[in-house]
Coordinates of C-alpha atoms and ligand atoms in Angstrom, one line a residue:
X1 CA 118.3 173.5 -87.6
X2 CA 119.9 177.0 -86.4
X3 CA 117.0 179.7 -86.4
X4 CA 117.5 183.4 -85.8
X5 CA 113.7 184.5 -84.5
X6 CA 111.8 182.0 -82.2
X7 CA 111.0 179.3 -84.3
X8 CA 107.5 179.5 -84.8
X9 CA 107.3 182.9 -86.4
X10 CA 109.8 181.4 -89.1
X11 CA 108.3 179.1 -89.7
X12 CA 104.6 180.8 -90.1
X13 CA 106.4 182.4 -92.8
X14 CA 107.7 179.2 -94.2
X15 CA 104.3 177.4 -93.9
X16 CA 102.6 180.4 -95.8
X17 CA 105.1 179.9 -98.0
X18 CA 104.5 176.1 -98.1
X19 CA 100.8 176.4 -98.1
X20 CA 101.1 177.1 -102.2
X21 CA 103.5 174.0 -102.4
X22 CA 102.2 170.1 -101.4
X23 CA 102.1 169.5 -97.6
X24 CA 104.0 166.8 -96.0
X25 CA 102.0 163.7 -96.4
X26 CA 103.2 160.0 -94.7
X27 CA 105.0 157.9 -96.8
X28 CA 102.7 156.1 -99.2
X29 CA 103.6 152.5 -97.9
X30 CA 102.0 154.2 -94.0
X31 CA 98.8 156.0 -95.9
X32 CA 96.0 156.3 -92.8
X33 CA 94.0 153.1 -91.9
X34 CA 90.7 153.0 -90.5
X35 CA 90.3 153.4 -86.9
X36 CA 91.4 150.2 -84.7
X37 CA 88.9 148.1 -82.9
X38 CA 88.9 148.0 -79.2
X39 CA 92.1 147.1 -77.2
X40 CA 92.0 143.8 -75.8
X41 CA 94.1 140.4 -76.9
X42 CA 90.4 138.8 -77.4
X43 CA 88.8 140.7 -79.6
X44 CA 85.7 142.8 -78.3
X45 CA 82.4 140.8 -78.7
X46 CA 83.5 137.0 -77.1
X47 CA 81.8 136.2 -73.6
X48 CA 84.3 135.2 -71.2
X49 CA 82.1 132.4 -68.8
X50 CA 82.6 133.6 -65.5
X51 CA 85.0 132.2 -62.5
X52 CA 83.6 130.5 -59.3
X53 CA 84.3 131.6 -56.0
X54 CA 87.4 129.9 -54.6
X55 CA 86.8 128.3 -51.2
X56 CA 89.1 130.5 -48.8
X57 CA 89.1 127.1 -46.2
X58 CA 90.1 125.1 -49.2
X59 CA 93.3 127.3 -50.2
X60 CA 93.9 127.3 -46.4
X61 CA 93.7 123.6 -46.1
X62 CA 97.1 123.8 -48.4
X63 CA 98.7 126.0 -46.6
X64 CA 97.7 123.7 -43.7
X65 CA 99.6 120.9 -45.4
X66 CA 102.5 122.8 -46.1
X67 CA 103.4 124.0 -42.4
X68 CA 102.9 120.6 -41.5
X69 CA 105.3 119.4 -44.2
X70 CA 107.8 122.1 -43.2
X71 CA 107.3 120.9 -39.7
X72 CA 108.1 117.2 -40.3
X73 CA 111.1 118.1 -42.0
X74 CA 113.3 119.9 -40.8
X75 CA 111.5 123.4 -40.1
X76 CA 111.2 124.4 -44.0
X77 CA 110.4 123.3 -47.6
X78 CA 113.3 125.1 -49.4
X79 CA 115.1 123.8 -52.4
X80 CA 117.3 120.7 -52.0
X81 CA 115.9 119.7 -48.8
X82 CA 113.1 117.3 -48.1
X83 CA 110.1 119.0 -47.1
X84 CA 110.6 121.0 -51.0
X85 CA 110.0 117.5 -52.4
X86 CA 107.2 116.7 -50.2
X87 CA 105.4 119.9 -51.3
X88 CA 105.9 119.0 -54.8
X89 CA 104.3 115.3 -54.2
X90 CA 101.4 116.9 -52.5
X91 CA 100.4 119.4 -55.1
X92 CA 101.2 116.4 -58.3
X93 CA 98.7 114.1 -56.0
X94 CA 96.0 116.5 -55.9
X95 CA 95.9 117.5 -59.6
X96 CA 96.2 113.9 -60.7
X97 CA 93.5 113.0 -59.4
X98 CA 91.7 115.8 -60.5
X99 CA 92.9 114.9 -64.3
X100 CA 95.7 117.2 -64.9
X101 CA 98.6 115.6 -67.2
X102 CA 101.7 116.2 -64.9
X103 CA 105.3 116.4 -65.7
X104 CA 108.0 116.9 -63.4
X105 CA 111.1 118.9 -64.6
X106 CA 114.2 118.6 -63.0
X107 CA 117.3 120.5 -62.5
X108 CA 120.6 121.2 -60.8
X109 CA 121.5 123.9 -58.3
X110 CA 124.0 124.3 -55.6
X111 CA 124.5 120.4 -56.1
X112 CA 120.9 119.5 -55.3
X113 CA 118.2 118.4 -57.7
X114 CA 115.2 120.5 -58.2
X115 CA 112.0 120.1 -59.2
X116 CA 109.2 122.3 -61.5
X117 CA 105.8 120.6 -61.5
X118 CA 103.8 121.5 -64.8
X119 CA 100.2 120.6 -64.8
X120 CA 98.0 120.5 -68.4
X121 CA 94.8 120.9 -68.3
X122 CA 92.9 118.7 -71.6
X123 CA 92.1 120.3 -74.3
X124 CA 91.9 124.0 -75.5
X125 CA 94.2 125.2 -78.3
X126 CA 97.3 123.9 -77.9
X127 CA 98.7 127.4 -79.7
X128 CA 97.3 129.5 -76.9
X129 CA 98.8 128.4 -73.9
X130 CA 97.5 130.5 -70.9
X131 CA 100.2 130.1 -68.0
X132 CA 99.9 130.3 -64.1
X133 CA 102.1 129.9 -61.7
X134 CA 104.3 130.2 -58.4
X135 CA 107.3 129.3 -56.7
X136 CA 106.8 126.4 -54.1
X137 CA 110.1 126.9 -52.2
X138 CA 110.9 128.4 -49.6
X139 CA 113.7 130.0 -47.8
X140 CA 116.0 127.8 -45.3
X141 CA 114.8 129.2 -42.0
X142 CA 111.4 128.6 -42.6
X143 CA 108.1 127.0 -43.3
X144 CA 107.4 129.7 -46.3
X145 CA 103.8 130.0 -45.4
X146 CA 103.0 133.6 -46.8
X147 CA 106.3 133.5 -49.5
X148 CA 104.9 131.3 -50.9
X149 CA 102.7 129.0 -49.9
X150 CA 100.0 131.4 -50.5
X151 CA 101.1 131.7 -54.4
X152 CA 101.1 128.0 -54.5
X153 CA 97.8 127.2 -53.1
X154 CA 96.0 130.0 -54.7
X155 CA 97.5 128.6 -58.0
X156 CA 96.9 125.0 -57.2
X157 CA 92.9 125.9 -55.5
X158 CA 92.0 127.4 -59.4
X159 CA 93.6 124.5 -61.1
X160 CA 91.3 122.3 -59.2
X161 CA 88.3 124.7 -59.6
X162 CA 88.9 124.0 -63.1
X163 CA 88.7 120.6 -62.7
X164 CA 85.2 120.5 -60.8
X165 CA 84.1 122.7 -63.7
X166 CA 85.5 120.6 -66.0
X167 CA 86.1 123.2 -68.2
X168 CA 86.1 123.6 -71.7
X169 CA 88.4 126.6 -72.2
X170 CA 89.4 128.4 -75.9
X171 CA 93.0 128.2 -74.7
X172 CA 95.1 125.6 -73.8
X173 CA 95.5 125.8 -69.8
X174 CA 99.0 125.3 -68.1
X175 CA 100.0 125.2 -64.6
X176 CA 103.4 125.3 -62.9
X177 CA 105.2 125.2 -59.6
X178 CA 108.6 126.4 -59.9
X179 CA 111.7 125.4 -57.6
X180 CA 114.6 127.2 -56.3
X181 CA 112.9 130.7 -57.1
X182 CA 114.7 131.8 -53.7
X183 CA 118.0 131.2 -55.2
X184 CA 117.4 133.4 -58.1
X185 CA 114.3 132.2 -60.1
X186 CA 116.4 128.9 -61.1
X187 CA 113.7 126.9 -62.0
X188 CA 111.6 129.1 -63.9
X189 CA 114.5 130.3 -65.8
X190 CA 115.5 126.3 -66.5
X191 CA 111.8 125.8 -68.0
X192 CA 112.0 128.9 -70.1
X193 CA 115.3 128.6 -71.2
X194 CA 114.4 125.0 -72.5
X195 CA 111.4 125.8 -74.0
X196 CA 111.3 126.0 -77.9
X197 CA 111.0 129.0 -79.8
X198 CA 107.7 127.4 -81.2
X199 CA 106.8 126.5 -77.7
X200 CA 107.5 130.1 -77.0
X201 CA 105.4 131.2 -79.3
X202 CA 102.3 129.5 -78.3
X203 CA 102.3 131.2 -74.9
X204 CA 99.7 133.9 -74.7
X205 CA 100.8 135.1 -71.3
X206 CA 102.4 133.7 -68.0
X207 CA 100.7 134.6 -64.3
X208 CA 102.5 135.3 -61.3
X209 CA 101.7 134.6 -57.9
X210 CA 104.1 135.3 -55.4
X211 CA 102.9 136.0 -52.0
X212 CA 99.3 136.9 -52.1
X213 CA 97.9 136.4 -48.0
X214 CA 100.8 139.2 -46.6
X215 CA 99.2 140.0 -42.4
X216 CA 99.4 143.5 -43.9
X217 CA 98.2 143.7 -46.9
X218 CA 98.4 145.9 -50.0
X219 CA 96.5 144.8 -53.6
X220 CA 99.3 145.5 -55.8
X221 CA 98.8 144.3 -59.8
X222 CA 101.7 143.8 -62.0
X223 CA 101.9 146.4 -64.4
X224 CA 104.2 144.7 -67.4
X225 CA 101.1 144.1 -70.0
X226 CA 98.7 146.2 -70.0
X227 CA 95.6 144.0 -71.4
X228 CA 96.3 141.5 -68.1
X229 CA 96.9 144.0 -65.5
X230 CA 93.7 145.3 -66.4
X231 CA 91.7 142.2 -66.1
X232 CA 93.2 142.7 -62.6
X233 CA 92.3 145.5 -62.1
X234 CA 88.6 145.9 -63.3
X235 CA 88.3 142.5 -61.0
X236 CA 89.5 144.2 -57.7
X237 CA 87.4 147.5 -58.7
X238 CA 84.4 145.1 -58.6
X239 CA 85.2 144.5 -55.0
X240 CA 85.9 147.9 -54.3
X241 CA 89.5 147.4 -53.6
X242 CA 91.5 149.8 -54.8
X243 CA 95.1 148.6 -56.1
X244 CA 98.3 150.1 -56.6
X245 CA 101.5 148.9 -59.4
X246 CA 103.8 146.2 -59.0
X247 CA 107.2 147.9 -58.5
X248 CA 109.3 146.1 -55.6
X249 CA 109.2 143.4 -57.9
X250 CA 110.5 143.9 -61.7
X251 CA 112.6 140.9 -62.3
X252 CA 112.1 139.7 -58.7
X253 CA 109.8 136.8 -59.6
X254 CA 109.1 134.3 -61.8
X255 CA 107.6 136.3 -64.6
X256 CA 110.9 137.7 -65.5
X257 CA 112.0 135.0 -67.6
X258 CA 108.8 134.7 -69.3
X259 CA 108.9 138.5 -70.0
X260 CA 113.0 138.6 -71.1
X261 CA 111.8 136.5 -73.8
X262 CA 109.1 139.0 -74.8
X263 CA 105.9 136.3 -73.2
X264 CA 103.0 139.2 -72.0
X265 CA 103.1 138.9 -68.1
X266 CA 100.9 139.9 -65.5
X267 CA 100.7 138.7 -61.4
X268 CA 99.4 139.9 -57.8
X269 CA 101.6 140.9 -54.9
X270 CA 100.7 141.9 -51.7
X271 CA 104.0 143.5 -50.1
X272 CA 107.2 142.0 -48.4
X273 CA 109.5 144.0 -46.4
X274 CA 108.3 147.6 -47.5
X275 CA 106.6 149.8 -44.9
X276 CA 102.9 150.9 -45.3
X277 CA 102.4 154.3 -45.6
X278 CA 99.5 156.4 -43.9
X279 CA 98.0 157.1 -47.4
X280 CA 97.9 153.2 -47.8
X281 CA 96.1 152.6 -44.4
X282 CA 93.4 154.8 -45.9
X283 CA 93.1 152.3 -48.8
X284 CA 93.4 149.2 -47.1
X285 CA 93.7 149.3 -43.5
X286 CA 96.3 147.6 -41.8
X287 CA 99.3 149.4 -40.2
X288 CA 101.2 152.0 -41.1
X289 CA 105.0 152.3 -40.9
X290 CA 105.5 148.4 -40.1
X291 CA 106.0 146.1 -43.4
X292 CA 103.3 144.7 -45.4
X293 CA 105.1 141.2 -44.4
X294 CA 107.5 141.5 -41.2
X295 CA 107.8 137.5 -41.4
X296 CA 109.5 137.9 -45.3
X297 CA 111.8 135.3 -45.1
X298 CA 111.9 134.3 -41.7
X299 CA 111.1 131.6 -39.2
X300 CA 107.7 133.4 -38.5
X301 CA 106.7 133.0 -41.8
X302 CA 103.8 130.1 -41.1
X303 CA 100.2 129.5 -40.8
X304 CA 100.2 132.8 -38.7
X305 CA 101.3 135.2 -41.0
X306 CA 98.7 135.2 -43.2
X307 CA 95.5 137.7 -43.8
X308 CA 92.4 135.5 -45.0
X309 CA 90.7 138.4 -46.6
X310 CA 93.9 139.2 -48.9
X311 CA 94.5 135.5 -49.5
X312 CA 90.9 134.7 -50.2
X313 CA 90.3 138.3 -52.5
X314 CA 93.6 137.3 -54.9
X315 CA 92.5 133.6 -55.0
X316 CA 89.1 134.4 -56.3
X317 CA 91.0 136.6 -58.6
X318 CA 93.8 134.1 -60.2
X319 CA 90.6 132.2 -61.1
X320 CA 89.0 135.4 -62.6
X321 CA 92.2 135.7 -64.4
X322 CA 92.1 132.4 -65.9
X323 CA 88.5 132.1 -66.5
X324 CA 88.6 136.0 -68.4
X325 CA 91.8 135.2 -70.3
X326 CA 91.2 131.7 -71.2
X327 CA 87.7 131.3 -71.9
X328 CA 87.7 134.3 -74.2
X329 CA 88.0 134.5 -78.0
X330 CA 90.5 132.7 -79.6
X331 CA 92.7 135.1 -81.9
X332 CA 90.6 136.6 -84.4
X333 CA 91.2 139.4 -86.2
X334 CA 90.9 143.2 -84.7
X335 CA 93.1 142.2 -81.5
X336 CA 94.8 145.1 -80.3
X337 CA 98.3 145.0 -78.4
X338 CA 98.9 148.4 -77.0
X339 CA 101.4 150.5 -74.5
X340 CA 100.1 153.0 -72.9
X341 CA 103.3 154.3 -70.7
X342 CA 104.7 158.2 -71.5
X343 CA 108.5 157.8 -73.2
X344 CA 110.2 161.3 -73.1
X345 CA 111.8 162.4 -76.6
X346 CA 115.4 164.0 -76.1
X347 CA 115.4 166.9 -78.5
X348 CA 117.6 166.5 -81.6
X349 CA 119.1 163.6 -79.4
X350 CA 118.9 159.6 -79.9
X351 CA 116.3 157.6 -80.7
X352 CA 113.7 156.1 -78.2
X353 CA 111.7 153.2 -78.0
X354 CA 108.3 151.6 -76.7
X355 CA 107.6 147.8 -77.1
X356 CA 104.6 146.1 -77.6
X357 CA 104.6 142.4 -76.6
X358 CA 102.6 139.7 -78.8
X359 CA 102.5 136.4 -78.5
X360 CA 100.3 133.6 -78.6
X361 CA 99.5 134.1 -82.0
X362 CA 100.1 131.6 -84.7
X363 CA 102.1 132.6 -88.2
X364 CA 102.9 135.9 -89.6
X365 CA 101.4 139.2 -89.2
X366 CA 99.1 140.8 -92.0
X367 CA 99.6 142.7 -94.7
X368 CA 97.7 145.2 -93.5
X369 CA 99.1 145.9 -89.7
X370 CA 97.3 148.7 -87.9
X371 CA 99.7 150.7 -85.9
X372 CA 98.3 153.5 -84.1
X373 CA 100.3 156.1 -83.1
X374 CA 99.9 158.9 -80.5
X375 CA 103.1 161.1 -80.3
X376 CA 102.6 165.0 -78.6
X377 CA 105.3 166.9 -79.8
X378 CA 105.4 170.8 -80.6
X379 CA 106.8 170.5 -83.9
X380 CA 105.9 167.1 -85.2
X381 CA 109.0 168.2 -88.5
X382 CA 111.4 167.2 -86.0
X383 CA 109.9 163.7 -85.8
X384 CA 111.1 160.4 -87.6
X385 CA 109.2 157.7 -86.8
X386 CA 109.4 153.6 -87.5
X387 CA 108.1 150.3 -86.7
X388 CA 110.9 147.8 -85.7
X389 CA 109.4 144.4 -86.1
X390 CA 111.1 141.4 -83.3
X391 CA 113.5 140.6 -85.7
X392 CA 114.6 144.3 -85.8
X393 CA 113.5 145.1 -89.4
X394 CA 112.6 148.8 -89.2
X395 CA 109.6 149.8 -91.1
X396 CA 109.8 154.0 -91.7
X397 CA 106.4 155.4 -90.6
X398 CA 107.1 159.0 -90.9
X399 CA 110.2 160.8 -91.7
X400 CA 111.3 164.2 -90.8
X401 CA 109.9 167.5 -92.6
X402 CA 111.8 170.9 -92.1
X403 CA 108.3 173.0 -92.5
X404 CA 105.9 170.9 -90.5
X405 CA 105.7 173.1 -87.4
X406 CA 102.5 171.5 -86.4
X407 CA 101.7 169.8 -83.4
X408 CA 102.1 166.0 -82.4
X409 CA 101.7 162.7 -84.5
X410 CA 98.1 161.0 -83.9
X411 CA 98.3 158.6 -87.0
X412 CA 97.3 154.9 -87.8
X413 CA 99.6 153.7 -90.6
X414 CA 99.3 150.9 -92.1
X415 CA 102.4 148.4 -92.4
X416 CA 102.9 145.4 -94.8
X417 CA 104.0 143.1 -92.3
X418 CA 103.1 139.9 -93.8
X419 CA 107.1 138.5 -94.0
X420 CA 106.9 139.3 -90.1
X421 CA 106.0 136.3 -87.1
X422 CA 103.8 137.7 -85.6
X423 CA 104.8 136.7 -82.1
X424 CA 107.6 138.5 -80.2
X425 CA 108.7 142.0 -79.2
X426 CA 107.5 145.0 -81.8
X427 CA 108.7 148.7 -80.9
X428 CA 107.7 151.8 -82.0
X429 CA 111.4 153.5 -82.2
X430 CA 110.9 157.9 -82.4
X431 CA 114.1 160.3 -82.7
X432 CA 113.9 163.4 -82.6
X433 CA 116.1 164.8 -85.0
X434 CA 116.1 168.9 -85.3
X435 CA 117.1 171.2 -82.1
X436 CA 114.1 172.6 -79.8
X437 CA 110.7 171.3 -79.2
X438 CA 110.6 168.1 -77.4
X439 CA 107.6 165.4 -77.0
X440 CA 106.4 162.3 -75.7
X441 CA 105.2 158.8 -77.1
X442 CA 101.9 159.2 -75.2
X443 CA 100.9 155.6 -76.7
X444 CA 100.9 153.5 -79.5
X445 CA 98.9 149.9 -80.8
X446 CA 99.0 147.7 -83.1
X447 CA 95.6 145.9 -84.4
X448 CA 96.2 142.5 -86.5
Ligands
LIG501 N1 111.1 137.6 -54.9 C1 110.1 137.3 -53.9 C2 109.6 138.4 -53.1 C3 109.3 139.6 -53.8 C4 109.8 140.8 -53.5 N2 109.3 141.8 -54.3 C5 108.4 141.2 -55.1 C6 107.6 141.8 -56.1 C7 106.8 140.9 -56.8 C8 106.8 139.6 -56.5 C9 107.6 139.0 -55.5 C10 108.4 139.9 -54.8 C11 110.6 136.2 -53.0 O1 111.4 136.5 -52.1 O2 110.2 135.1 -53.2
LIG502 CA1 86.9 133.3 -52.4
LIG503 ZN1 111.1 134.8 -51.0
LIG504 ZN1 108.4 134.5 -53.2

C-alpha cells in the first residue's frame, strides 16, 4: 500500500474515520478462547515421583567394561568390528536380567551387520512411549570411552535404576543403543525409518545422550523442544549449574531422525572439539582455550578422559528426565505445546513459519483447539495469519485489514481441528503482506 505522509498520520485519519464504521474483528470460526492452562506436555497438577541418585561408581563400572572390551579386541568397539558386538552383549545381559524385554535390530552398512539394542520396560501406556538413548559405537582408532561410552552407560545405569525401583510409570518406557552412529547416525535412522506411522505416533519424545563425562566439561541442553529442555534445565539449576544450548550438534546425533519426523527431542552434551572460552571457565571451571574433549575421536579417548562430576551430574539427570517425563500425567486435557523462539517477518515479503511439535497423543485433535498467539508488529493490518495443521491444511486465523494500524497480534483463537491427528508437525505460518512495518512471532501455543 503506497502512502504519501508517514503512515500513521493517514491512517489516524482513516481510523477516525473507521471509528463510526465496525472494527476489524477475527474471523468468526477464530472468535477469542479463554486463556490456556499452563505450558507443559503433562498437564499442571500431576506429581511426577522423584528419580534416585545414580551411583557415579556404577556408571563407571560400564565404562570400565567397555575399555576392557575395546582392549581385547582390537583397540576399539566401532561398527562392524568385534568389540561393537561385545558392547552390545554386555548391555542386553545386564537389562535382561534386570527384566527388560530386549530386541536386537539389525542392519547393513559398509558390508557389515549392525546392531540396535531396544530395551522395554513392562507396562505403562503403550501410546506414550518415552524414549532414551545413545550410540554404543565408537570410532576405529579407539576405545570410545567419553564418545560414547558415557552416553551408553548413563542410559543403561537409569534403565537399571528403573528396574531396582521397579517402576510403575504413566508411560510406556523404551531404551535403545544405536550402532553405526559414527558413520552417519545409520542405526538410528534404520529404526526410525522402519518404525510405523502409528508407532510414530505413540512416541512422546526421544532422549539423547551423546557424550556426557567430556575432561572439560560444559552442561549444554538441547534446545529442539522446549517442554524437555526445560526439565533440563530447571534439573541443572537445582544443582546450581548453569547450562548453555545445544548448538554444535543439530543433526549431529541421534535425535535427528526422531525430530525429521516431527518426534519432540531433547538430550545433554558436554562439548567435543570446540575450545572453552574464558566466560565459560567462569561457569564451569576447566580450561579455557583447549577443547571441551581433546580425545574426540581419538586413541586417547578411554577411561582417562572422562570428568566424574560431569558424568555423574548428567547421569542423575537422564534419570530425572525419565522419572519427570514418564511418571507424569498421562495426556489429559489443557496440555500445552508451545515455541517460544523470535521468527523475523519480512515486510510485505513471503510468508514465515514456526512449528510446534506434538506427539504422543492418541486420535484427533478437538474441536475446540486453543492456539495462542503472540505476534509484535507495528501495524498488525499488514498481518495474515493461519494454522497449518501436519497434513498442511491451513486454517485462516486472521486476515489482513488496510485500517488496523494497531500494534501486534496477542490472540487465542480457537480452531475446529477435530478432522486433524493430532500428532505431528503444526505451524503457525504469518506473511506480512502491505509495505513498511515489520514484526516478529514472539511465540505461539497450542492447548488441546
Ligand atoms: N556426533 C557426535 C559428536 C557431536 C558433535 N557435536 C555434537 C552435538 C550434540 C551431540 C553430539 C555431538 C559423535 O561424534 O558421535
Ligand atoms: Ca549421581
Ligand atoms: Zn563421535
Ligand atoms: Zn558420539
Amino acid at each position: 500500500m503506497k502512502l504519501f505522509a508517514t503512515r500513521r498520520t493517514v491512517a489516524a485519519a482513516v481510523i477516525s474515520l473507521a471509528g463510526l464504521l465496525a472494527t476489524a474483528t477475527p474471523p468468526a470460526s477464530a472468535a477469542p478462547a479463554a486463556p490456556a492452562a499452563p505450558s507443559s506436555p503433562t498437564a499442571a497438577g500431576a506429581s511426577a515421583l522423584a528419580a534416585p541418585d545414580i551411583p557415579l561408581a556404577n556408571v563407571k563400572a560400564h565404562l570400565t567394561q567397555f575399555q576392557s572390551i575395546a582392549t581385547a579386541n582390537g583397540g576399539n568397539r566401532a561398527h562392524g568390528r568385534p568389540g561393537y558386538k561385545a558392547s552390545i552383549d554386555y548391555v542386553k545381559a545386564k537389562l535382561d536380567a534386570a527384566g527388560f524385554t530386549t530386541t536386537l535390530q539389525t542392519f547393513t552398512s559398509g558390508g557389515a551387520t549392525g546392531y540396535n539394542l531396544i530395551a522395554d520396560w513392562p507396562g505403562g501406556d503403550a501410546n506414550q512411549i518415552l524414549m532414551a538413548g545413545a550410540h554404543l559405537d565408537s570410532v576405529t582408532s579407539g576405545a570410545g570411552i567419553n564418545d560414547n561410552a558415557t552416553g551408553s552407560a548413563g542410559v543403561l545405569e537409569t534403565a537399571l535404576a528403573v528396574s531396582r525401583a521397579q517402576l510403575q510409570p504413566t508411560k510406556h518406557l523404551r531404551f535403545a543403543w544405536w550402532g553405526a552412529e559414527e558413520l552417519g547416525l545409520v542405526g538410528s535412522r534404520h529404526y526410525v525409518n522402519n518404525l510405523p506411522a502409528a508407532e510414530r505416533a505413540k512416541l512422546t519424545g526421544y532422549l539423547n545422550f551423546d557424550m556426557i563425562g567430556s575432561p572439560n566439561p560444559g552442561y549444554f541442553v538441547y534446545d529442539d523442544n522446549v517442554a524437555i529442555e526445560t526439565v533440563f534445565k530447571n534439573y541443572f539449576s537445582g544443582l546450581g549449574v548453569a547450562t548453555e544450548i545445544e548448538t554444535e550438534g543439530d543433526g549431529r546425533s541421534d535425535h535427528a531422525p526422531f525430530k525429521n519426523v516431527g518426534i519432540a527431542v531433547g538430550g545433554l552434551f558436554t562439548g567435543a572439539s570446540r575450545a572453552k572460552t574464558a566466560a565459560q571457565v567462569q561457569k564451569w571451571g576447566g580450561t579455557a582455550g583447549q577443547a571441551f574433549d581433546r580425545c574426540y575421536h581419538s586413541s586417547c579417548d578411554n577411561t582417562s578422559n572422562v570428568n566424574d562430576t560431569a558424568l555423574d551430574r548428567n547421569s542423575d539427570a537422564i534419570a530425572h528426565a525419565i522419572w519427570t517425563l514418564g511418571t507424569g500425567a498421562s495426556n489429559p486435557p489443557g496440555d500445552v505445546y508451545e515455541n517460544l523462539a523470535d521468527v523475523a517477518i519480512p515486510d510485505n515479503g513471503a510468508a514465515v513459519t514456526s512449528t510446534v511439535t506434538v506427539s504422543g497423543r492418541t486420535g484427533n485433535a478437538p474441536a475446540a483447539l486453543a492456539v495462542g498467539v503472540d505476534i509484535k508488529h507495528t501495524w498488525r493490518g499488514d498481518v495474515v495469519v493461519d494454522l497449518v495443521a501436519p497434513d498442511g491444511t491451513a486454517y485462516r486465523l486472521k486476515n489482513s485489514s488496510s485500517n488496523d494500524s494497531a500494534d501486534h497480534v496477542i490472540e487465542t483463537y480457537t480452531v475446529n481441528a477435530s478432522s486433524e491427528p493430532a500428532n505431528g508437525a503444526w505451524k503457525l505460518r504469518v506473511q506480512d503482506v502491505a509495505a513498511q512495518d515489520t514484526g516478529t512471532i514472539d511465540s505461539w501455543k497450542l492447548t488441546f
